C-alpha angles and dihedrals in degrees: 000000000000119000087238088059087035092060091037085057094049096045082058093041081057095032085053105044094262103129097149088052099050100042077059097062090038090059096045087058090054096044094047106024105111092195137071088221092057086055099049097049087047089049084044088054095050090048091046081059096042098255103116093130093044081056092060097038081059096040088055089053091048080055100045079043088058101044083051102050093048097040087064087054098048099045087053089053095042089041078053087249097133090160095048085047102048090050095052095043091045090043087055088045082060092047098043105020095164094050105097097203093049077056100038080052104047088039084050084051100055083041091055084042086052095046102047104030094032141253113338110179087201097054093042083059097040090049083054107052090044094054081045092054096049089041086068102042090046115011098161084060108125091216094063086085094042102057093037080056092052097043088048084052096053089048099057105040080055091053093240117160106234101228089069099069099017137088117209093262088065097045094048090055081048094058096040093062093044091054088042090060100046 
């Protein structure tokens, strides 16, 4: 269902009484909207109803939702459990797939998978796609260049040639920094 229908569908479940309804679907657009832009007309359209207050109460527990999420997966990884930890953080990518700490977490997972059980070509693209995918949704974040270093560090001390896991995004930013530290 589109987020248009989707907004459409929560302004009737208010219009009609149906609060619980329609904080439900409020909450489904936060947890899955993989824009800012998604979030704040569905924050106008609470506050067009008067709900402005509801709207936080559900964004806080969108946030709570997210901690806790990542808080399981990082107490796998940090208990030494990487397959545990890359189940649970995949598993919240699924859930919030427009959240881009939910996807810098599960990417850092299969990295910690990659650095303490050994190289895994699934999980590096999968790590990839995942950091791509938060660079979009949040490309001023100052971990993007900490977890693509630590990805270009994993691939090296693994030997990896870097065109096998890499798009040309992430070659270019490579070879900027080699040449940055000649």
């Amino acid at each position: 269902m589109s987020v248009g229908l989707k907004q459409e569908l929560i302004k009737a479940c208010f219009d009609h009484q149906l609060g619980d309804a329609g904080g439900e679907m409020v909450m489904n657009i936060l947890r899955t909207s993989a824009d800012e832009r998604t979030v704040e007309t569905t924050r106008t359209l609470m506050k067009s109803r008067g709900l402005e207050k509801l709207s936080k109460e559900i964004e806080q527990r969108i946030q709570t939702e997210v901690k806790e999420l990542i808080s399981v997966g990082a107490e796998k990884a940090h208990a030494g459990d990487f397959d545990g930890a890359v189940a649970e953080m995949m598993n919240a990518a699924r859930k919030m797939p427009g959240n881009p700490h939910v996807l810098f977490n599960a990417a850092l997972a299969l990295l910690r998978h990659i650095e303490h059980r050994g190289w895994n070509e699934a999980f590096a693209r999968q790590a990839r796609a995942l950091i791509e995918r938060a660079r979009k949704l949040a490309p001023t974040s100052n971990r993007l260049s900490a977890i693509t270093e630590f990805m270009h560090g994993l691939i090296k001390r693994y030997g990896i040639r870097p065109e096998r896991v890499m798009d040309s995004a992430d070659k270019a930013a490579l070879f900027r920094r080699a040449n940055a530290r000649k």
